[in-house]
Amino acid sequence: MWWSLALEEAALEEGAFDLGICAAAFHWLDEDATLQKVARLLRPDPFHDATSDLLSGFDIPPDGERGIPFGLDAEVRSTALKRCGAFDVVEQRIVPWQMVLTVDQTVAL
C-alpha cells in the first residue's frame, strides 16, 4: 500500500492545491483522516465563496456491505464528507449517461 502512505505521510503545504483527485485508491486510506488532510491542502475557493448562497448521520463503513462498489456508493461518500466536518457544503448529483463507442473508438481510448 505504498500509494496510501505517500499521501498520509507526505509533508505538503496547506492551502497549496486547487483540486484533489483520487481514482481507485481511496478505499486503502483512513477515510476520516484523509478527508481532513485533503481539506487542509485545498486553497480557499473564491468562486465557491461567491456562489455558496446559490448551492445552498448515517455511518456505514466503506467495505461494500451494501452491495455497492466503494466509488459508486454516493450516500456513504457524502456521509464521510459531512462527518469529517471540514467542508461547508456537501452536495451530490448523480447524472446517468451512456456512451456508445465503436470498436475503433474504444481502442483509441
PDB file of N, CA and C in Angstrom:
ATOM      1  N   MET A   1       0.822  -1.186   0.000  1.00  0.00           N
ATOM      2  CA  MET A   1       0.000   0.000   0.000  1.00  0.00           C
ATOM      3  C   MET A   1       0.871   1.256   0.000  1.00  0.00           C
ATOM      4  N   TRP A   2       1.863   1.305  -0.857  1.00  0.00           N
ATOM      5  CA  TRP A   2       2.757   2.449  -0.919  1.00  0.00           C
ATOM      6  C   TRP A   2       2.029   3.732  -1.276  1.00  0.00           C
ATOM      7  N   TRP A   3       0.951   3.638  -2.083  1.00  0.00           N
ATOM      8  CA  TRP A   3       0.251   4.853  -2.507  1.00  0.00           C
ATOM      9  C   TRP A   3      -0.480   5.513  -1.361  1.00  0.00           C
ATOM     10  N   SER A   4      -1.008   4.724  -0.427  1.00  0.00           N
ATOM     11  CA  SER A   4      -1.712   5.343   0.695  1.00  0.00           C
ATOM     12  C   SER A   4      -0.723   6.016   1.638  1.00  0.00           C
ATOM     13  N   LEU A   5       0.423   5.404   1.831  1.00  0.00           N
ATOM     14  CA  LEU A   5       1.416   6.007   2.706  1.00  0.00           C
ATOM     15  C   LEU A   5       1.949   7.296   2.113  1.00  0.00           C
ATOM     16  N   ALA A   6       1.993   7.382   0.783  1.00  0.00           N
ATOM     17  CA  ALA A   6       2.500   8.590   0.144  1.00  0.00           C
ATOM     18  C   ALA A   6       1.663   9.800   0.547  1.00  0.00           C
ATOM     19  N   LEU A   7       0.369   9.696   0.524  1.00  0.00           N
ATOM     20  CA  LEU A   7      -0.475  10.829   0.907  1.00  0.00           C
ATOM     21  C   LEU A   7      -0.488  11.013   2.418  1.00  0.00           C
ATOM     22  N   GLU A   8      -0.649   9.931   3.145  1.00  0.00           N
ATOM     23  CA  GLU A   8      -0.772  10.035   4.598  1.00  0.00           C
ATOM     24  C   GLU A   8       0.478  10.620   5.248  1.00  0.00           C
ATOM     25  N   GLU A   9       1.642  10.317   4.699  1.00  0.00           N
ATOM     26  CA  GLU A   9       2.892  10.760   5.318  1.00  0.00           C
ATOM     27  C   GLU A   9       3.537  11.947   4.603  1.00  0.00           C
ATOM     28  N   ALA A  10       3.025  12.331   3.471  1.00  0.00           N
ATOM     29  CA  ALA A  10       3.638  13.413   2.698  1.00  0.00           C
ATOM     30  C   ALA A  10       3.506  14.740   3.431  1.00  0.00           C
ATOM     31  N   ALA A  11       4.605  15.481   3.459  1.00  0.00           N
ATOM     32  CA  ALA A  11       4.596  16.832   4.037  1.00  0.00           C
ATOM     33  C   ALA A  11       4.257  17.799   2.914  1.00  0.00           C
ATOM     34  N   LEU A  12       2.994  18.154   2.817  1.00  0.00           N
ATOM     35  CA  LEU A  12       2.523  19.014   1.745  1.00  0.00           C
ATOM     36  C   LEU A  12       2.060  20.347   2.324  1.00  0.00           C
ATOM     37  N   GLU A  13       2.253  21.401   1.561  1.00  0.00           N
ATOM     38  CA  GLU A  13       1.884  22.739   2.018  1.00  0.00           C
ATOM     39  C   GLU A  13       0.367  22.898   2.068  1.00  0.00           C
ATOM     40  N   GLU A  14      -0.129  23.326   3.208  1.00  0.00           N
ATOM     41  CA  GLU A  14      -1.562  23.531   3.347  1.00  0.00           C
ATOM     42  C   GLU A  14      -2.021  24.684   2.468  1.00  0.00           C
ATOM     43  N   GLY A  15      -3.200  24.540   1.900  1.00  0.00           N
ATOM     44  CA  GLY A  15      -3.766  25.569   1.052  1.00  0.00           C
ATOM     45  C   GLY A  15      -3.039  25.759  -0.269  1.00  0.00           C
ATOM     46  N   ALA A  16      -2.307  24.746  -0.719  1.00  0.00           N
ATOM     47  CA  ALA A  16      -1.485  24.890  -1.928  1.00  0.00           C
ATOM     48  C   ALA A  16      -2.114  24.277  -3.171  1.00  0.00           C
ATOM     49  N   PHE A  17      -3.260  23.621  -3.042  1.00  0.00           N
ATOM     50  CA  PHE A  17      -3.820  22.888  -4.169  1.00  0.00           C
ATOM     51  C   PHE A  17      -5.224  23.388  -4.503  1.00  0.00           C
ATOM     52  N   ASP A  18      -5.523  23.396  -5.805  1.00  0.00           N
ATOM     53  CA  ASP A  18      -6.848  23.787  -6.277  1.00  0.00           C
ATOM     54  C   ASP A  18      -7.799  22.602  -6.344  1.00  0.00           C
ATOM     55  N   LEU A  19      -7.260  21.408  -6.456  1.00  0.00           N
ATOM     56  CA  LEU A  19      -8.089  20.244  -6.707  1.00  0.00           C
ATOM     57  C   LEU A  19      -7.426  19.011  -6.117  1.00  0.00           C
ATOM     58  N   GLY A  20      -8.224  18.117  -5.579  1.00  0.00           N
ATOM     59  CA  GLY A  20      -7.736  16.832  -5.112  1.00  0.00           C
ATOM     60  C   GLY A  20      -8.507  15.734  -5.825  1.00  0.00           C
ATOM     61  N   ILE A  21      -7.799  14.772  -6.377  1.00  0.00           N
ATOM     62  CA  ILE A  21      -8.435  13.678  -7.109  1.00  0.00           C
ATOM     63  C   ILE A  21      -7.871  12.356  -6.618  1.00  0.00           C
ATOM     64  N   CYS A  22      -8.759  11.414  -6.411  1.00  0.00           N
ATOM     65  CA  CYS A  22      -8.342  10.053  -6.092  1.00  0.00           C
ATOM     66  C   CYS A  22      -9.247   9.129  -6.885  1.00  0.00           C
ATOM     67  N   ALA A  23      -8.670   8.332  -7.738  1.00  0.00           N
ATOM     68  CA  ALA A  23      -9.477   7.492  -8.620  1.00  0.00           C
ATOM     69  C   ALA A  23      -9.876   6.190  -7.928  1.00  0.00           C
ATOM     70  N   ALA A  24      -8.983   5.259  -7.804  1.00  0.00           N
ATOM     71  CA  ALA A  24      -9.377   3.941  -7.321  1.00  0.00           C
ATOM     72  C   ALA A  24      -8.654   3.528  -6.048  1.00  0.00           C
ATOM     73  N   ALA A  25      -7.927   4.419  -5.412  1.00  0.00           N
ATOM     74  CA  ALA A  25      -7.134   4.023  -4.255  1.00  0.00           C
ATOM     75  C   ALA A  25      -7.686   4.511  -2.926  1.00  0.00           C
ATOM     76  N   PHE A  26      -8.748   5.305  -2.943  1.00  0.00           N
ATOM     77  CA  PHE A  26      -9.224   5.928  -1.704  1.00  0.00           C
ATOM     78  C   PHE A  26      -9.618   4.889  -0.659  1.00  0.00           C
ATOM     79  N   HIS A  27     -10.094   3.739  -1.084  1.00  0.00           N
ATOM     80  CA  HIS A  27     -10.511   2.721  -0.122  1.00  0.00           C
ATOM     81  C   HIS A  27      -9.340   2.169   0.693  1.00  0.00           C
ATOM     82  N   TRP A  28      -8.114   2.449   0.292  1.00  0.00           N
ATOM     83  CA  TRP A  28      -6.950   1.998   1.063  1.00  0.00           C
ATOM     84  C   TRP A  28      -6.587   2.986   2.161  1.00  0.00           C
ATOM     85  N   LEU A  29      -7.171   4.164   2.149  1.00  0.00           N
ATOM     86  CA  LEU A  29      -6.797   5.224   3.079  1.00  0.00           C
ATOM     87  C   LEU A  29      -7.730   5.268   4.285  1.00  0.00           C
ATOM     88  N   ASP A  30      -7.245   5.844   5.357  1.00  0.00           N
ATOM     89  CA  ASP A  30      -8.092   6.137   6.511  1.00  0.00           C
ATOM     90  C   ASP A  30      -8.995   7.290   6.077  1.00  0.00           C
ATOM     91  N   GLU A  31     -10.258   6.991   5.842  1.00  0.00           N
ATOM     92  CA  GLU A  31     -11.176   7.944   5.207  1.00  0.00           C
ATOM     93  C   GLU A  31     -11.268   9.273   5.952  1.00  0.00           C
ATOM     94  N   ASP A  32     -11.510   9.236   7.243  1.00  0.00           N
ATOM     95  CA  ASP A  32     -11.695  10.473   8.002  1.00  0.00           C
ATOM     96  C   ASP A  32     -10.418  11.314   8.022  1.00  0.00           C
ATOM     97  N   ALA A  33      -9.288  10.681   8.309  1.00  0.00           N
ATOM     98  CA  ALA A  33      -8.019  11.415   8.371  1.00  0.00           C
ATOM     99  C   ALA A  33      -7.645  11.974   7.004  1.00  0.00           C
ATOM    100  N   THR A  34      -7.890  11.203   5.961  1.00  0.00           N
ATOM    101  CA  THR A  34      -7.545  11.646   4.617  1.00  0.00           C
ATOM    102  C   THR A  34      -8.401  12.828   4.186  1.00  0.00           C
ATOM    103  N   LEU A  35      -9.701  12.789   4.471  1.00  0.00           N
ATOM    104  CA  LEU A  35     -10.565  13.917   4.121  1.00  0.00           C
ATOM    105  C   LEU A  35     -10.139  15.180   4.857  1.00  0.00           C
ATOM    106  N   GLN A  36      -9.755  15.038   6.118  1.00  0.00           N
ATOM    107  CA  GLN A  36      -9.270  16.199   6.872  1.00  0.00           C
ATOM    108  C   GLN A  36      -8.010  16.768   6.225  1.00  0.00           C
ATOM    109  N   LYS A  37      -7.090  15.870   5.833  1.00  0.00           N
ATOM    110  CA  LYS A  37      -5.845  16.322   5.207  1.00  0.00           C
ATOM    111  C   LYS A  37      -6.128  16.994   3.869  1.00  0.00           C
ATOM    112  N   VAL A  38      -6.976  16.394   3.049  1.00  0.00           N
ATOM    113  CA  VAL A  38      -7.316  16.982   1.757  1.00  0.00           C
ATOM    114  C   VAL A  38      -7.933  18.365   1.962  1.00  0.00           C
ATOM    115  N   ALA A  39      -8.817  18.500   2.921  1.00  0.00           N
ATOM    116  CA  ALA A  39      -9.441  19.794   3.186  1.00  0.00           C
ATOM    117  C   ALA A  39      -8.395  20.843   3.559  1.00  0.00           C
ATOM    118  N   ARG A  40      -7.377  20.456   4.324  1.00  0.00           N
ATOM    119  CA  ARG A  40      -6.318  21.405   4.695  1.00  0.00           C
ATOM    120  C   ARG A  40      -5.432  21.760   3.502  1.00  0.00           C
ATOM    121  N   LEU A  41      -5.254  20.819   2.582  1.00  0.00           N
ATOM    122  CA  LEU A  41      -4.373  21.040   1.434  1.00  0.00           C
ATOM    123  C   LEU A  41      -5.002  21.913   0.353  1.00  0.00           C
ATOM    124  N   LEU A  42      -6.333  21.943   0.302  1.00  0.00           N
ATOM    125  CA  LEU A  42      -7.013  22.732  -0.723  1.00  0.00           C
ATOM    126  C   LEU A  42      -7.011  24.210  -0.355  1.00  0.00           C
ATOM    127  N   ARG A  43      -6.711  25.054  -1.334  1.00  0.00           N
ATOM    128  CA  ARG A  43      -6.732  26.505  -1.082  1.00  0.00           C
ATOM    129  C   ARG A  43      -8.175  26.994  -1.075  1.00  0.00           C
ATOM    130  N   PRO A  44      -8.426  28.085  -0.406  1.00  0.00           N
ATOM    131  CA  PRO A  44      -9.782  28.643  -0.415  1.00  0.00           C
ATOM    132  C   PRO A  44     -10.231  28.908  -1.855  1.00  0.00           C
ATOM    133  N   ASP A  45     -11.497  28.733  -2.093  1.00  0.00           N
ATOM    134  CA  ASP A  45     -12.043  28.862  -3.445  1.00  0.00           C
ATOM    135  C   ASP A  45     -12.935  30.097  -3.523  1.00  0.00           C
ATOM    136  N   PRO A  46     -12.435  31.185  -4.112  1.00  0.00           N
ATOM    137  CA  PRO A  46     -13.245  32.409  -4.189  1.00  0.00           C
ATOM    138  C   PRO A  46     -14.546  32.212  -4.961  1.00  0.00           C
ATOM    139  N   PHE A  47     -14.518  31.359  -5.990  1.00  0.00           N
ATOM    140  CA  PHE A  47     -15.746  31.098  -6.742  1.00  0.00           C
ATOM    141  C   PHE A  47     -16.776  30.436  -5.846  1.00  0.00           C
ATOM    142  N   HIS A  48     -16.334  29.432  -5.086  1.00  0.00           N
ATOM    143  CA  HIS A  48     -17.243  28.752  -4.156  1.00  0.00           C
ATOM    144  C   HIS A  48     -17.795  29.740  -3.141  1.00  0.00           C
ATOM    145  N   ASP A  49     -16.915  30.558  -2.597  1.00  0.00           N
ATOM    146  CA  ASP A  49     -17.361  31.538  -1.601  1.00  0.00           C
ATOM    147  C   ASP A  49     -18.393  32.495  -2.193  1.00  0.00           C
ATOM    148  N   ALA A  50     -18.163  32.912  -3.442  1.00  0.00           N
ATOM    149  CA  ALA A  50     -19.060  33.877  -4.079  1.00  0.00           C
ATOM    150  C   ALA A  50     -20.387  33.255  -4.493  1.00  0.00           C
ATOM    151  N   THR A  51     -20.415  31.942  -4.689  1.00  0.00           N
ATOM    152  CA  THR A  51     -21.641  31.293  -5.176  1.00  0.00           C
ATOM    153  C   THR A  51     -22.284  30.368  -4.151  1.00  0.00           C
ATOM    154  N   SER A  52     -21.757  30.310  -2.960  1.00  0.00           N
ATOM    155  CA  SER A  52     -22.253  29.345  -1.973  1.00  0.00           C
ATOM    156  C   SER A  52     -23.731  29.545  -1.656  1.00  0.00           C
ATOM    157  N   ASP A  53     -24.229  30.774  -1.726  1.00  0.00           N
ATOM    158  CA  ASP A  53     -25.652  31.012  -1.469  1.00  0.00           C
ATOM    159  C   ASP A  53     -26.538  30.347  -2.515  1.00  0.00           C
ATOM    160  N   LEU A  54     -26.002  30.137  -3.698  1.00  0.00           N
ATOM    161  CA  LEU A  54     -26.779  29.524  -4.772  1.00  0.00           C
ATOM    162  C   LEU A  54     -26.862  28.003  -4.624  1.00  0.00           C
ATOM    163  N   LEU A  55     -25.942  27.450  -3.882  1.00  0.00           N
ATOM    164  CA  LEU A  55     -25.827  25.990  -3.819  1.00  0.00           C
ATOM    165  C   LEU A  55     -26.286  25.384  -2.503  1.00  0.00           C
ATOM    166  N   SER A  56     -26.957  26.678  -2.001  1.00  0.00           N
ATOM    167  CA  SER A  56     -27.282  26.225  -0.668  1.00  0.00           C
ATOM    168  C   SER A  56     -28.294  25.020  -0.545  1.00  0.00           C
ATOM    169  N   GLY A  57     -25.065  11.467  10.730  1.00  0.00           N
ATOM    170  CA  GLY A  57     -25.900  10.591  10.349  1.00  0.00           C
ATOM    171  C   GLY A  57     -25.784   9.113  10.281  1.00  0.00           C
ATOM    172  N   PHE A  58     -25.508   9.043   8.900  1.00  0.00           N
ATOM    173  CA  PHE A  58     -25.649   7.634   8.527  1.00  0.00           C
ATOM    174  C   PHE A  58     -24.261   7.072   8.337  1.00  0.00           C
ATOM    175  N   ASP A  59     -23.737   6.247   9.272  1.00  0.00           N
ATOM    176  CA  ASP A  59     -22.325   5.829   9.280  1.00  0.00           C
ATOM    177  C   ASP A  59     -22.165   4.361   8.888  1.00  0.00           C
ATOM    178  N   ILE A  60     -21.795   4.136   7.638  1.00  0.00           N
ATOM    179  CA  ILE A  60     -21.568   2.778   7.149  1.00  0.00           C
ATOM    180  C   ILE A  60     -20.124   2.691   6.687  1.00  0.00           C
ATOM    181  N   PRO A  61     -19.388   1.691   7.142  1.00  0.00           N
ATOM    182  CA  PRO A  61     -18.003   1.568   6.674  1.00  0.00           C
ATOM    183  C   PRO A  61     -17.954   1.276   5.173  1.00  0.00           C
ATOM    184  N   PRO A  62     -16.932   1.794   4.499  1.00  0.00           N
ATOM    185  CA  PRO A  62     -16.854   1.654   3.043  1.00  0.00           C
ATOM    186  C   PRO A  62     -16.312   0.301   2.609  1.00  0.00           C
ATOM    187  N   ASP A  63     -16.939  -0.782   3.044  1.00  0.00           N
ATOM    188  CA  ASP A  63     -16.412  -2.100   2.704  1.00  0.00           C
ATOM    189  C   ASP A  63     -17.335  -2.880   1.783  1.00  0.00           C
ATOM    190  N   GLY A  64     -18.281  -2.218   1.186  1.00  0.00           N
ATOM    191  CA  GLY A  64     -19.146  -2.879   0.224  1.00  0.00           C
ATOM    192  C   GLY A  64     -20.243  -3.719   0.821  1.00  0.00           C
ATOM    193  N   GLU A  65     -20.509  -3.606   2.111  1.00  0.00           N
ATOM    194  CA  GLU A  65     -21.551  -4.418   2.747  1.00  0.00           C
ATOM    195  C   GLU A  65     -22.921  -4.172   2.138  1.00  0.00           C
ATOM    196  N   ARG A  66     -23.128  -2.996   1.568  1.00  0.00           N
ATOM    197  CA  ARG A  66     -24.422  -2.671   0.978  1.00  0.00           C
ATOM    198  C   ARG A  66     -24.543  -3.217  -0.442  1.00  0.00           C
ATOM    199  N   GLY A  67     -23.489  -3.873  -0.907  1.00  0.00           N
ATOM    200  CA  GLY A  67     -23.530  -4.422  -2.249  1.00  0.00           C
ATOM    201  C   GLY A  67     -23.293  -3.382  -3.327  1.00  0.00           C
ATOM    202  N   ILE A  68     -22.792  -2.218  -2.944  1.00  0.00           N
ATOM    203  CA  ILE A  68     -22.496  -1.151  -3.895  1.00  0.00           C
ATOM    204  C   ILE A  68     -20.986  -0.948  -3.912  1.00  0.00           C
ATOM    205  N   PRO A  69     -20.370  -0.890  -5.091  1.00  0.00           N
ATOM    206  CA  PRO A  69     -18.915  -0.647  -5.131  1.00  0.00           C
ATOM    207  C   PRO A  69     -18.549   0.642  -4.404  1.00  0.00           C
ATOM    208  N   PHE A  70     -17.397   0.646  -3.751  1.00  0.00           N
ATOM    209  CA  PHE A  70     -16.943   1.771  -2.929  1.00  0.00           C
ATOM    210  C   PHE A  70     -17.131   3.114  -3.633  1.00  0.00           C
ATOM    211  N   GLY A  71     -16.592   3.252  -4.836  1.00  0.00           N
ATOM    212  CA  GLY A  71     -16.633   4.523  -5.534  1.00  0.00           C
ATOM    213  C   GLY A  71     -18.005   4.932  -6.014  1.00  0.00           C
ATOM    214  N   LEU A  72     -18.935   3.994  -6.074  1.00  0.00           N
ATOM    215  CA  LEU A  72     -20.279   4.307  -6.559  1.00  0.00           C
ATOM    216  C   LEU A  72     -21.288   4.503  -5.435  1.00  0.00           C
ATOM    217  N   ASP A  73     -20.877   4.259  -4.203  1.00  0.00           N
ATOM    218  CA  ASP A  73     -21.796   4.406  -3.080  1.00  0.00           C
ATOM    219  C   ASP A  73     -21.830   5.876  -2.657  1.00  0.00           C
ATOM    220  N   ALA A  74     -22.578   6.673  -3.419  1.00  0.00           N
ATOM    221  CA  ALA A  74     -22.618   8.123  -3.219  1.00  0.00           C
ATOM    222  C   ALA A  74     -23.101   8.490  -1.820  1.00  0.00           C
ATOM    223  N   GLU A  75     -24.022   7.732  -1.277  1.00  0.00           N
ATOM    224  CA  GLU A  75     -24.542   8.047   0.055  1.00  0.00           C
ATOM    225  C   GLU A  75     -23.448   7.933   1.113  1.00  0.00           C
ATOM    226  N   VAL A  76     -22.673   6.868   1.049  1.00  0.00           N
ATOM    227  CA  VAL A  76     -21.596   6.680   2.026  1.00  0.00           C
ATOM    228  C   VAL A  76     -20.494   7.714   1.817  1.00  0.00           C
ATOM    229  N   ARG A  77     -20.160   8.013   0.568  1.00  0.00           N
ATOM    230  CA  ARG A  77     -19.125   9.016   0.298  1.00  0.00           C
ATOM    231  C   ARG A  77     -19.574  10.381   0.825  1.00  0.00           C
ATOM    232  N   SER A  78     -20.818  10.765   0.596  1.00  0.00           N
ATOM    233  CA  SER A  78     -21.326  12.049   1.090  1.00  0.00           C
ATOM    234  C   SER A  78     -21.340  12.080   2.608  1.00  0.00           C
ATOM    235  N   THR A  79     -21.723  10.965   3.224  1.00  0.00           N
ATOM    236  CA  THR A  79     -21.734  10.887   4.681  1.00  0.00           C
ATOM    237  C   THR A  79     -20.341  11.103   5.240  1.00  0.00           C
ATOM    238  N   ALA A  80     -19.334  10.531   4.597  1.00  0.00           N
ATOM    239  CA  ALA A  80     -17.957  10.701   5.062  1.00  0.00           C
ATOM    240  C   ALA A  80     -17.525  12.161   4.950  1.00  0.00           C
ATOM    241  N   LEU A  81     -17.877  12.808   3.862  1.00  0.00           N
ATOM    242  CA  LEU A  81     -17.527  14.219   3.690  1.00  0.00           C
ATOM    243  C   LEU A  81     -18.195  15.084   4.761  1.00  0.00           C
ATOM    244  N   LYS A  82     -19.445  14.794   5.078  1.00  0.00           N
ATOM    245  CA  LYS A  82     -20.151  15.544   6.123  1.00  0.00           C
ATOM    246  C   LYS A  82     -19.561  15.250   7.494  1.00  0.00           C
ATOM    247  N   ARG A  83     -19.276  13.975   7.761  1.00  0.00           N
ATOM    248  CA  ARG A  83     -18.773  13.551   9.068  1.00  0.00           C
ATOM    249  C   ARG A  83     -17.432  14.204   9.400  1.00  0.00           C
ATOM    250  N   CYS A  84     -16.587  14.411   8.401  1.00  0.00           N
ATOM    251  CA  CYS A  84     -15.263  14.963   8.696  1.00  0.00           C
ATOM    252  C   CYS A  84     -15.349  16.419   9.139  1.00  0.00           C
ATOM    253  N   GLY A  85     -16.457  17.117   8.811  1.00  0.00           N
ATOM    254  CA  GLY A  85     -16.668  18.468   9.290  1.00  0.00           C
ATOM    255  C   GLY A  85     -15.774  19.530   8.668  1.00  0.00           C
ATOM    256  N   ALA A  86     -15.031  19.198   7.623  1.00  0.00           N
ATOM    257  CA  ALA A  86     -14.089  20.150   7.042  1.00  0.00           C
ATOM    258  C   ALA A  86     -14.639  20.893   5.833  1.00  0.00           C
ATOM    259  N   PHE A  87     -15.817  20.516   5.366  1.00  0.00           N
ATOM    260  CA  PHE A  87     -16.374  21.123   4.163  1.00  0.00           C
ATOM    261  C   PHE A  87     -17.688  21.815   4.505  1.00  0.00           C
ATOM    262  N   ASP A  88     -17.870  23.031   3.986  1.00  0.00           N
ATOM    263  CA  ASP A  88     -19.074  23.808   4.282  1.00  0.00           C
ATOM    264  C   ASP A  88     -20.316  23.219   3.627  1.00  0.00           C
ATOM    265  N   VAL A  89     -20.201  22.825   2.386  1.00  0.00           N
ATOM    266  CA  VAL A  89     -21.346  22.322   1.636  1.00  0.00           C
ATOM    267  C   VAL A  89     -20.973  20.986   1.028  1.00  0.00           C
ATOM    268  N   VAL A  90     -21.798  19.994   1.266  1.00  0.00           N
ATOM    269  CA  VAL A  90     -21.617  18.687   0.640  1.00  0.00           C
ATOM    270  C   VAL A  90     -22.878  18.406  -0.148  1.00  0.00           C
ATOM    271  N   GLU A  91     -22.721  18.316  -1.440  1.00  0.00           N
ATOM    272  CA  GLU A  91     -23.864  18.089  -2.315  1.00  0.00           C
ATOM    273  C   GLU A  91     -23.480  17.024  -3.322  1.00  0.00           C
ATOM    274  N   GLN A  92     -24.424  16.168  -3.636  1.00  0.00           N
ATOM    275  CA  GLN A  92     -24.146  15.150  -4.645  1.00  0.00           C
ATOM    276  C   GLN A  92     -25.229  15.179  -5.702  1.00  0.00           C
ATOM    277  N   ARG A  93     -24.810  14.880  -6.900  1.00  0.00           N
ATOM    278  CA  ARG A  93     -25.742  14.743  -8.016  1.00  0.00           C
ATOM    279  C   ARG A  93     -25.323  13.532  -8.806  1.00  0.00           C
ATOM    280  N   ILE A  94     -26.260  12.704  -9.108  1.00  0.00           N
ATOM    281  CA  ILE A  94     -25.994  11.551  -9.959  1.00  0.00           C
ATOM    282  C   ILE A  94     -26.617  11.848 -11.315  1.00  0.00           C
ATOM    283  N   VAL A  95     -25.782  11.860 -12.318  1.00  0.00           N
ATOM    284  CA  VAL A  95     -26.230  12.172 -13.667  1.00  0.00           C
ATOM    285  C   VAL A  95     -26.021  10.919 -14.524  1.00  0.00           C
ATOM    286  N   PRO A  96     -27.106  10.199 -14.795  1.00  0.00           N
ATOM    287  CA  PRO A  96     -26.940   8.995 -15.609  1.00  0.00           C
ATOM    288  C   PRO A  96     -26.655   9.360 -17.067  1.00  0.00           C
ATOM    289  N   TRP A  97     -25.752   8.647 -17.676  1.00  0.00           N
ATOM    290  CA  TRP A  97     -25.449   8.846 -19.081  1.00  0.00           C
ATOM    291  C   TRP A  97     -24.813   7.573 -19.608  1.00  0.00           C
ATOM    292  N   GLN A  98     -24.823   7.470 -20.883  1.00  0.00           N
ATOM    293  CA  GLN A  98     -24.153   6.340 -21.504  1.00  0.00           C
ATOM    294  C   GLN A  98     -23.367   6.823 -22.702  1.00  0.00           C
ATOM    295  N   MET A  99     -22.336   6.082 -23.022  1.00  0.00           N
ATOM    296  CA  MET A  99     -21.508   6.398 -24.162  1.00  0.00           C
ATOM    297  C   MET A  99     -21.445   5.151 -25.032  1.00  0.00           C
ATOM    298  N   VAL A 100     -21.842   5.287 -26.255  1.00  0.00           N
ATOM    299  CA  VAL A 100     -21.794   4.176 -27.191  1.00  0.00           C
ATOM    300  C   VAL A 100     -20.602   4.405 -28.105  1.00  0.00           C
ATOM    301  N   LEU A 101     -19.680   3.458 -28.106  1.00  0.00           N
ATOM    302  CA  LEU A 101     -18.458   3.584 -28.898  1.00  0.00           C
ATOM    303  C   LEU A 101     -18.359   2.458 -29.914  1.00  0.00           C
ATOM    304  N   THR A 102     -17.761   2.782 -31.016  1.00  0.00           N
ATOM    305  CA  THR A 102     -17.417   1.744 -31.982  1.00  0.00           C
ATOM    306  C   THR A 102     -16.172   1.030 -31.474  1.00  0.00           C
ATOM    307  N   VAL A 103     -15.815  -0.053 -32.106  1.00  0.00           N
ATOM    308  CA  VAL A 103     -14.597  -0.779 -31.725  1.00  0.00           C
ATOM    309  C   VAL A 103     -13.389   0.142 -31.860  1.00  0.00           C
ATOM    310  N   ASP A 104     -13.299   0.889 -32.961  1.00  0.00           N
ATOM    311  CA  ASP A 104     -12.164   1.785 -33.173  1.00  0.00           C
ATOM    312  C   ASP A 104     -12.096   2.871 -32.118  1.00  0.00           C
ATOM    313  N   GLN A 105     -13.234   3.421 -31.732  1.00  0.00           N
ATOM    314  CA  GLN A 105     -13.268   4.449 -30.684  1.00  0.00           C
ATOM    315  C   GLN A 105     -12.821   3.879 -29.339  1.00  0.00           C
ATOM    316  N   THR A 106     -13.240   2.661 -29.066  1.00  0.00           N
ATOM    317  CA  THR A 106     -12.831   2.007 -27.816  1.00  0.00           C
ATOM    318  C   THR A 106     -11.325   1.781 -27.800  1.00  0.00           C
ATOM    319  N   VAL A 107     -10.789   1.301 -28.883  1.00  0.00           N
ATOM    320  CA  VAL A 107      -9.343   1.082 -28.986  1.00  0.00           C
ATOM    321  C   VAL A 107      -8.598   2.404 -28.836  1.00  0.00           C
ATOM    322  N   ALA A 108      -9.143   3.477 -29.386  1.00  0.00           N
ATOM    323  CA  ALA A 108      -8.496   4.786 -29.312  1.00  0.00           C
ATOM    324  C   ALA A 108      -8.426   5.331 -27.881  1.00  0.00           C
ATOM    325  N   LEU A 109      -9.325   4.874 -27.040  1.00  0.00           N
ATOM    326  CA  LEU A 109      -9.285   5.328 -25.651  1.00  0.00           C
ATOM    327  C   LEU A 109      -8.012   4.853 -24.986  1.00  0.00           C
TER     328      LEU A 109
END
